[in-house]
Amino acid sequence: MKYDFTTVYKRYGCGSGKWDEMQRENPNVGEDVIPFSVADMEFVEAPEIVEGLKAFLDTTVLGYANATDSYKEAVCAWMKKRHNWDAKPEWILPSHGVVDAFFSAIKCYTNEGDGVMLLTPVYYPMYIGIKVNNRVLVDCPLVERGDTYEIDFEDFEKKAKDPNTKLFILCSPHNPCGRVWTKEELERIGRICNENHVLVVDDEIHHDLIMPGHTHYVYASLSPEMEQNCLVLTAPSKTFNLAGLQTSNIFVPNEALRREMEAFLKRGSANPKCNILGYKACEIAYSSCGEWLDECIQVIDENRRVITEFMAENFPQIRVCQLQATYLLWMDWNGLGLDYKELERINRQEAGLFFDEGYIFGAQGEGFERWNLACPTSYVVAALKRMKEAYGKYVK
């Protein structure tokens, strides 16, 4: 490969959330262990981003900054090249992050007591955004079909028709189950939401991380009607490991909805702008790092293969879900016959395996683990060896 996907920078004591959590949970964890939990990468940054930021710092005053025309043009060019969506620069409202963006959408477009729909199990901050803002969760459980999940459209439509349901947060691709929604599924969602006046907030933070053989569609790209009834949330943070630079984009094609969001953001913050280095890193990534991403996806897919084959041979009781997108592998460990809290204990205390526990994504996730694959394959192999040794006395 052209790029380095084997080096790991140890992140003990530097403020990394997942590394700090690992050490709190098991202070005796070995120096050769990395966490597979929180969704950032254990890869070194793309060199184009590092060198580009160095050059930028040599000639830049780090004062107050707005999103430049070149920034917005790079974002839109990426959307066209990678996703075949003709997004317009004027649709972009910068945000500190996608979580901030959907929290803002909940507060901007709904009132206390209004219903917000989710397809569950789902990324846990979505539950939090609903709860802390005194909205009502409208839970639409996904249906397990073998090693993947499907939408129960009868249930979805019934709940969308409730006059109290005002907003639907779509996770596309879906986190944690790794689904890429098909064009037909998205169009059906669009028809139901448009007919029932339910606004769609489309979280596409993982949309660049599509595994071989699958095709992602931007929700807004599928019809003018869908485009005018949605917000599309994107960021370079998952794709290029830039979460610390706190820069994302809210695309709002509908002018009235965009003006409403602009006014809301200004009421909530005197200066709703992003990090100057975040703007530049995003622009560099989208302009120069497509080849790095292509190689990164190869490594993620190889890690998926290694784990899937290991489980089939050694722990066939564990069901590995299809990884159609994201670098987050969703796995059902219930077949081992162990309580989900006991699984967590064995993994963290005995095997040195630090995942995001499935139960944080909702009750359907009990007994599941979410394994972050964005790391060198050698660390995956080492983790599987520890797992085999630790579970020998629990599973026959």
Short mmCIF file of C-alpha atoms in Angstrom, two decimals:
data_model
loop_
_atom_site.label_atom_id
_atom_site.label_comp_id
_atom_site.label_asym_id
_atom_site.label_seq_id
_atom_site.Cartn_x
_atom_site.Cartn_y
_atom_site.Cartn_z
CA MET A 1 0.00 0.00 0.00
CA LYS A 2 1.03 3.59 -0.55
CA TYR A 3 -0.05 4.70 2.94
CA ASP A 4 0.83 3.59 6.46
CA PHE A 5 -1.93 1.54 8.10
CA THR A 6 0.33 -0.36 10.49
CA THR A 7 1.65 2.29 12.90
CA VAL A 8 -0.27 3.10 16.09
CA TYR A 9 0.40 6.15 18.23
CA LYS A 10 -0.22 5.24 21.86
CA ARG A 11 -2.72 7.70 23.31
CA TYR A 12 -2.35 7.17 27.03
CA GLY A 13 -2.72 10.33 29.08
CA CYS A 14 -3.39 12.68 26.18
CA GLY A 15 -7.12 13.13 26.70
CA SER A 16 -8.34 10.39 24.37
CA GLY A 17 -11.76 9.36 25.66
CA LYS A 18 -11.56 5.70 24.72
CA TRP A 19 -7.97 5.21 25.89
CA ASP A 20 -8.78 6.87 29.23
CA GLU A 21 -11.84 4.65 29.63
CA MET A 22 -9.79 1.54 28.91
CA GLN A 23 -7.30 2.42 31.63
CA ARG A 24 -10.06 3.21 34.14
CA GLU A 25 -11.75 -0.12 33.46
CA ASN A 26 -8.52 -2.12 33.66
CA PRO A 27 -5.49 -0.25 35.07
CA ASN A 28 -3.33 -3.31 34.41
CA VAL A 29 -4.03 -3.44 30.69
CA GLY A 30 -0.91 -4.15 28.67
CA GLU A 31 0.91 -1.59 26.56
CA ASP A 32 0.22 -3.74 23.50
CA VAL A 33 -3.57 -3.43 23.86
CA ILE A 34 -5.68 -0.83 22.06
CA PRO A 35 -9.40 -0.13 22.59
CA PHE A 36 -11.97 -1.07 19.93
CA SER A 37 -14.72 1.14 21.29
CA VAL A 38 -15.33 4.83 20.52
CA ALA A 39 -15.53 5.51 16.79
CA ASP A 40 -12.26 7.17 15.99
CA MET A 41 -9.39 5.50 14.16
CA GLU A 42 -6.10 4.02 15.35
CA PHE A 43 -4.42 4.97 12.07
CA VAL A 44 -1.94 7.78 11.53
CA GLU A 45 -3.42 10.72 9.67
CA ALA A 46 -3.28 10.95 5.91
CA PRO A 47 0.04 12.70 5.19
CA GLU A 48 -1.64 15.15 2.80
CA ILE A 49 -3.66 16.51 5.72
CA VAL A 50 -0.66 16.76 8.05
CA GLU A 51 1.58 18.45 5.49
CA GLY A 52 -1.24 20.67 4.26
CA LEU A 53 -1.95 21.95 7.77
CA LYS A 54 1.75 22.59 8.37
CA ALA A 55 1.93 24.69 5.21
CA PHE A 56 -1.27 26.50 6.19
CA LEU A 57 0.13 27.32 9.63
CA ASP A 58 3.26 28.79 8.06
CA THR A 59 1.24 31.47 6.28
CA THR A 60 -1.89 31.96 8.40
CA VAL A 61 -3.05 34.11 11.28
CA LEU A 62 -5.23 32.00 13.57
CA GLY A 63 -7.94 34.59 14.07
CA TYR A 64 -11.71 34.40 13.69
CA ALA A 65 -12.61 32.48 10.58
CA ASN A 66 -15.61 31.80 8.36
CA ALA A 67 -16.08 28.92 5.96
CA THR A 68 -14.39 30.07 2.75
CA ASP A 69 -15.69 29.68 -0.79
CA SER A 70 -12.91 27.16 -1.45
CA TYR A 71 -14.01 25.17 1.62
CA LYS A 72 -17.64 24.98 0.48
CA GLU A 73 -16.61 24.18 -3.09
CA ALA A 74 -14.43 21.30 -1.87
CA VAL A 75 -17.29 19.92 0.24
CA CYS A 76 -19.71 20.05 -2.68
CA ALA A 77 -17.17 18.61 -5.12
CA TRP A 78 -16.68 15.65 -2.76
CA MET A 79 -20.43 15.09 -2.58
CA LYS A 80 -20.63 15.07 -6.36
CA LYS A 81 -17.60 12.86 -6.96
CA ARG A 82 -18.16 10.30 -4.20
CA HIS A 83 -21.96 10.40 -3.90
CA ASN A 84 -23.34 11.80 -7.15
CA TRP A 85 -25.26 14.55 -5.38
CA ASP A 86 -25.30 18.07 -6.81
CA ALA A 87 -25.24 19.93 -3.51
CA LYS A 88 -25.03 23.72 -3.58
CA PRO A 89 -22.53 25.73 -1.49
CA GLU A 90 -25.26 28.04 -0.25
CA TRP A 91 -27.03 25.08 1.37
CA ILE A 92 -24.17 24.54 3.84
CA LEU A 93 -24.39 25.63 7.46
CA PRO A 94 -21.18 24.69 9.32
CA SER A 95 -21.56 22.95 12.68
CA HIS A 96 -19.15 21.84 15.39
CA GLY A 97 -20.23 18.25 14.89
CA VAL A 98 -22.99 16.00 13.64
CA VAL A 99 -24.23 15.38 17.19
CA ASP A 100 -24.48 19.13 17.73
CA ALA A 101 -26.31 19.33 14.41
CA PHE A 102 -29.05 16.84 15.21
CA PHE A 103 -29.44 18.26 18.73
CA SER A 104 -29.97 21.65 17.06
CA ALA A 105 -32.47 20.18 14.60
CA ILE A 106 -34.49 18.62 17.43
CA LYS A 107 -34.68 21.95 19.22
CA CYS A 108 -35.21 24.04 16.10
CA TYR A 109 -37.97 22.09 14.37
CA THR A 110 -39.91 20.49 17.25
CA ASN A 111 -41.46 21.56 20.54
CA GLU A 112 -41.40 19.89 23.93
CA GLY A 113 -43.65 16.84 23.87
CA ASP A 114 -43.32 16.30 20.13
CA GLY A 115 -42.42 12.86 18.84
CA VAL A 116 -39.06 12.06 17.23
CA MET A 117 -38.71 8.74 15.40
CA LEU A 118 -35.65 6.49 15.45
CA LEU A 119 -34.88 3.11 13.89
CA THR A 120 -33.47 1.14 16.81
CA PRO A 121 -30.99 -0.04 18.01
CA VAL A 122 -29.22 3.15 17.06
CA TYR A 123 -26.39 5.54 17.90
CA TYR A 124 -27.03 6.38 21.56
CA PRO A 125 -26.65 10.22 21.46
CA MET A 126 -29.84 10.27 19.40
CA TYR A 127 -31.75 8.95 22.41
CA ILE A 128 -30.02 11.54 24.57
CA GLY A 129 -30.96 14.41 22.24
CA ILE A 130 -34.61 13.42 22.49
CA LYS A 131 -34.61 12.89 26.25
CA VAL A 132 -32.71 15.97 27.43
CA ASN A 133 -34.82 18.24 25.25
CA ASN A 134 -38.08 16.80 26.58
CA ARG A 135 -39.22 15.29 23.31
CA VAL A 136 -40.90 11.89 23.01
CA LEU A 137 -39.06 8.90 21.57
CA VAL A 138 -41.03 7.20 18.81
CA ASP A 139 -39.29 3.84 18.72
CA CYS A 140 -39.37 1.92 15.42
CA PRO A 141 -37.45 -1.31 16.13
CA LEU A 142 -35.53 -2.80 13.23
CA VAL A 143 -36.26 -6.43 12.42
CA GLU A 144 -33.40 -8.94 12.52
CA ARG A 145 -33.14 -11.02 9.34
CA GLY A 146 -30.33 -13.52 9.70
CA ASP A 147 -27.11 -11.52 9.70
CA THR A 148 -28.70 -8.17 8.86
CA TYR A 149 -31.63 -5.89 9.72
CA GLU A 150 -34.70 -4.61 7.87
CA ILE A 151 -37.19 -1.79 8.45
CA ASP A 152 -40.70 -2.73 9.57
CA PHE A 153 -42.42 -0.34 7.20
CA GLU A 154 -45.91 -1.13 8.49
CA ASP A 155 -44.84 -0.01 11.97
CA PHE A 156 -42.87 2.93 10.56
CA GLU A 157 -45.83 4.26 8.58
CA LYS A 158 -48.25 3.79 11.47
CA LYS A 159 -46.03 5.87 13.75
CA ALA A 160 -45.35 8.51 11.10
CA LYS A 161 -49.10 9.04 10.73
CA ASP A 162 -49.41 10.02 14.39
CA PRO A 163 -49.94 13.82 14.32
CA ASN A 164 -47.54 14.18 17.26
CA THR A 165 -44.63 12.72 15.25
CA LYS A 166 -42.78 15.69 13.83
CA LEU A 167 -39.21 14.54 13.10
CA PHE A 168 -37.35 11.43 11.97
CA ILE A 169 -33.60 11.07 12.50
CA LEU A 170 -32.27 8.70 9.85
CA CYS A 171 -28.89 7.09 10.48
CA SER A 172 -27.59 6.38 6.96
CA PRO A 173 -25.57 4.17 6.82
CA HIS A 174 -26.89 2.78 10.06
CA ASN A 175 -24.87 2.71 13.24
CA PRO A 176 -24.48 0.18 14.87
CA CYS A 177 -25.85 -2.49 12.53
CA GLY A 178 -23.80 -1.44 9.48
CA ARG A 179 -26.71 -1.36 7.00
CA VAL A 180 -26.60 0.58 3.75
CA TRP A 181 -30.21 1.49 3.03
CA THR A 182 -31.24 0.67 -0.53
CA LYS A 183 -32.62 3.23 -2.93
CA GLU A 184 -36.04 1.59 -2.64
CA GLU A 185 -35.99 1.72 1.17
CA LEU A 186 -35.00 5.39 1.18
CA GLU A 187 -37.66 6.29 -1.38
CA ARG A 188 -40.28 4.53 0.73
CA ILE A 189 -39.11 6.43 3.81
CA GLY A 190 -39.33 9.64 1.79
CA ARG A 191 -42.87 8.98 0.59
CA ILE A 192 -44.12 8.17 4.09
CA CYS A 193 -42.43 11.17 5.73
CA ASN A 194 -43.50 13.63 3.05
CA GLU A 195 -47.11 12.44 3.09
CA ASN A 196 -47.25 12.80 6.87
CA HIS A 197 -45.31 16.07 7.21
CA VAL A 198 -42.45 14.47 9.12
CA LEU A 199 -39.14 16.28 8.63
CA VAL A 200 -36.14 14.01 7.96
CA VAL A 201 -32.77 14.69 9.57
CA ASP A 202 -30.35 12.48 7.65
CA ASP A 203 -27.16 11.68 9.60
CA GLU A 204 -24.63 10.57 6.98
CA ILE A 205 -21.45 10.80 9.01
CA HIS A 206 -20.40 7.26 7.92
CA HIS A 207 -21.43 7.60 4.26
CA ASP A 208 -17.89 7.57 2.85
CA LEU A 209 -17.10 4.23 4.51
CA ILE A 210 -18.97 1.91 2.16
CA MET A 211 -17.70 -1.64 1.89
CA PRO A 212 -17.02 -3.34 -1.48
CA GLY A 213 -20.16 -4.49 -3.27
CA HIS A 214 -22.51 -1.92 -1.74
CA THR A 215 -23.83 1.43 -2.99
CA HIS A 216 -24.86 4.33 -0.79
CA TYR A 217 -27.43 6.94 -1.83
CA VAL A 218 -27.64 10.38 -0.25
CA TYR A 219 -31.23 10.70 0.94
CA ALA A 220 -31.70 14.14 -0.61
CA SER A 221 -30.44 13.02 -4.01
CA LEU A 222 -33.37 10.71 -4.76
CA SER A 223 -36.12 13.24 -5.56
CA PRO A 224 -36.83 16.98 -5.41
CA GLU A 225 -39.57 16.29 -2.87
CA MET A 226 -37.22 14.42 -0.55
CA GLU A 227 -34.54 17.08 -0.99
CA GLN A 228 -36.92 19.81 0.15
CA ASN A 229 -38.01 17.94 3.29
CA CYS A 230 -34.67 17.08 4.86
CA LEU A 231 -31.40 18.14 6.38
CA VAL A 232 -28.28 16.16 5.43
CA LEU A 233 -25.53 16.01 8.05
CA THR A 234 -21.97 15.18 6.95
CA ALA A 235 -18.44 15.48 8.29
CA PRO A 236 -14.87 14.44 7.49
CA SER A 237 -14.47 13.27 11.09
CA LYS A 238 -15.13 9.53 10.68
CA THR A 239 -13.77 9.32 7.14
CA PHE A 240 -10.41 10.93 7.86
CA ASN A 241 -10.19 10.71 11.66
CA LEU A 242 -10.65 14.44 12.23
CA ALA A 243 -13.19 14.42 15.07
CA GLY A 244 -10.93 16.53 17.28
CA LEU A 245 -11.13 19.43 14.84
CA GLN A 246 -14.91 19.69 15.37
CA THR A 247 -16.07 20.56 11.88
CA SER A 248 -19.16 19.26 10.09
CA ASN A 249 -21.77 20.43 7.62
CA ILE A 250 -25.53 20.80 7.72
CA PHE A 251 -26.95 20.80 4.19
CA VAL A 252 -30.38 22.45 4.13
CA PRO A 253 -31.67 22.63 0.53
CA ASN A 254 -35.03 24.12 1.53
CA GLU A 255 -34.53 27.87 1.91
CA ALA A 256 -37.25 28.34 4.53
CA LEU A 257 -35.87 25.52 6.67
CA ARG A 258 -32.35 26.91 6.22
CA ARG A 259 -33.33 30.39 7.36
CA GLU A 260 -35.06 28.84 10.38
CA MET A 261 -31.92 26.92 11.31
CA GLU A 262 -29.66 29.94 10.76
CA ALA A 263 -31.82 31.98 13.11
CA PHE A 264 -31.84 29.21 15.70
CA LEU A 265 -28.03 28.83 15.62
CA LYS A 266 -27.56 32.57 16.09
CA ARG A 267 -29.96 32.61 19.05
CA GLY A 268 -28.06 29.75 20.66
CA SER A 269 -24.53 31.03 20.09
CA ALA A 270 -22.98 34.43 19.55
CA ASN A 271 -20.44 32.85 17.20
CA PRO A 272 -21.71 29.58 15.62
CA LYS A 273 -18.55 28.92 13.64
CA CYS A 274 -16.06 26.09 13.42
CA ASN A 275 -12.37 25.66 14.08
CA ILE A 276 -10.14 27.38 11.49
CA LEU A 277 -7.93 24.28 11.27
CA GLY A 278 -11.03 22.12 10.96
CA TYR A 279 -12.16 24.06 7.91
CA LYS A 280 -8.74 23.68 6.29
CA ALA A 281 -8.32 19.99 7.18
CA CYS A 282 -11.75 19.22 5.72
CA GLU A 283 -10.91 21.10 2.52
CA ILE A 284 -7.57 19.28 2.16
CA ALA A 285 -9.11 15.87 2.88
CA TYR A 286 -11.91 16.28 0.36
CA SER A 287 -9.54 17.68 -2.27
CA SER A 288 -6.57 15.35 -1.89
CA CYS A 289 -7.26 12.22 0.16
CA GLY A 290 -9.56 10.00 -1.86
CA GLU A 291 -6.78 7.46 -2.46
CA TRP A 292 -6.01 7.28 1.26
CA LEU A 293 -9.68 6.53 1.94
CA ASP A 294 -9.76 3.78 -0.69
CA GLU A 295 -6.82 2.03 0.99
CA CYS A 296 -8.33 2.56 4.43
CA ILE A 297 -11.51 0.76 3.35
CA GLN A 298 -9.39 -2.18 2.15
CA VAL A 299 -7.86 -2.52 5.64
CA ILE A 300 -11.25 -2.31 7.34
CA ASP A 301 -12.67 -4.96 5.02
CA GLU A 302 -9.68 -7.22 5.70
CA ASN A 303 -10.21 -6.84 9.46
CA ARG A 304 -13.85 -7.82 8.97
CA ARG A 305 -12.76 -10.92 7.05
CA VAL A 306 -10.24 -11.96 9.72
CA ILE A 307 -12.79 -11.67 12.53
CA THR A 308 -15.61 -13.35 10.59
CA GLU A 309 -13.47 -16.35 9.69
CA PHE A 310 -12.09 -16.63 13.24
CA MET A 311 -15.57 -16.63 14.76
CA ALA A 312 -16.86 -19.22 12.29
CA GLU A 313 -13.99 -21.54 13.20
CA ASN A 314 -13.68 -20.92 16.94
CA PHE A 315 -16.93 -19.39 18.21
CA PRO A 316 -19.74 -20.23 15.78
CA GLN A 317 -22.20 -19.26 18.54
CA ILE A 318 -21.32 -15.61 17.84
CA ARG A 319 -23.31 -14.11 14.96
CA VAL A 320 -21.36 -11.54 12.96
CA CYS A 321 -23.67 -9.11 11.17
CA GLN A 322 -23.02 -8.03 7.62
CA LEU A 323 -20.71 -5.04 7.45
CA GLN A 324 -22.12 -3.10 4.51
CA ALA A 325 -20.73 0.23 5.75
CA THR A 326 -18.91 1.98 8.61
CA TYR A 327 -15.85 0.57 10.37
CA LEU A 328 -18.03 -0.69 13.22
CA LEU A 329 -18.74 -4.43 13.26
CA TRP A 330 -21.99 -5.40 15.02
CA MET A 331 -21.82 -8.84 16.64
CA ASP A 332 -24.37 -10.91 18.57
CA TRP A 333 -22.63 -12.81 21.41
CA ASN A 334 -25.85 -14.08 23.03
CA GLY A 335 -25.22 -17.55 21.62
CA LEU A 336 -22.44 -18.01 24.19
CA GLY A 337 -25.12 -18.26 26.88
CA LEU A 338 -23.55 -15.60 29.11
CA ASP A 339 -25.27 -12.59 30.67
CA TYR A 340 -24.41 -9.39 28.84
CA LYS A 341 -22.77 -7.83 31.91
CA GLU A 342 -20.69 -10.98 32.37
CA LEU A 343 -19.58 -10.69 28.73
CA GLU A 344 -18.47 -7.15 29.44
CA ARG A 345 -16.53 -8.26 32.51
CA ILE A 346 -14.76 -11.13 30.76
CA ASN A 347 -13.86 -9.00 27.78
CA ARG A 348 -12.49 -6.08 29.73
CA GLN A 349 -10.94 -7.76 32.74
CA GLU A 350 -9.75 -11.10 31.36
CA ALA A 351 -9.37 -10.75 27.59
CA GLY A 352 -8.32 -7.10 27.35
CA LEU A 353 -11.09 -6.45 24.82
CA PHE A 354 -12.67 -3.02 25.01
CA PHE A 355 -15.73 -2.68 22.77
CA ASP A 356 -18.73 -0.39 22.82
CA GLU A 357 -21.23 -2.56 24.65
CA GLY A 358 -24.37 -3.29 22.67
CA TYR A 359 -26.77 -2.27 25.44
CA ILE A 360 -25.82 1.41 25.10
CA PHE A 361 -27.57 1.39 21.71
CA GLY A 362 -30.87 0.27 23.24
CA ALA A 363 -32.41 -2.79 24.85
CA GLN A 364 -32.18 -4.71 21.57
CA GLY A 365 -28.41 -4.49 21.86
CA GLU A 366 -28.05 -6.51 25.06
CA GLY A 367 -25.52 -9.27 24.45
CA PHE A 368 -24.10 -7.52 21.38
CA GLU A 369 -20.67 -5.94 20.96
CA ARG A 370 -19.64 -3.19 18.53
CA TRP A 371 -16.05 -3.74 17.36
CA ASN A 372 -14.18 -0.76 15.90
CA LEU A 373 -12.17 -2.12 12.93
CA ALA A 374 -10.26 1.08 12.14
CA CYS A 375 -6.92 -0.20 13.35
CA PRO A 376 -3.96 -2.22 12.06
CA THR A 377 -4.83 -5.85 11.35
CA SER A 378 -2.06 -7.04 13.68
CA TYR A 379 -4.01 -5.65 16.65
CA VAL A 380 -7.14 -7.49 15.57
CA VAL A 381 -5.18 -10.75 15.33
CA ALA A 382 -3.70 -10.20 18.80
CA ALA A 383 -7.15 -9.46 20.23
CA LEU A 384 -8.59 -12.66 18.79
CA LYS A 385 -5.77 -14.66 20.38
CA ARG A 386 -6.57 -13.12 23.78
CA MET A 387 -10.24 -13.85 23.27
CA LYS A 388 -9.61 -17.51 22.50
CA GLU A 389 -7.49 -17.90 25.62
CA ALA A 390 -9.93 -16.07 27.92
CA TYR A 391 -13.10 -17.82 26.77
CA GLY A 392 -11.62 -21.33 26.87
CA LYS A 393 -12.94 -21.86 30.41
CA TYR A 394 -16.40 -20.45 29.68
CA VAL A 395 -17.29 -21.93 26.30
CA LYS A 396 -16.89 -25.58 25.34
#
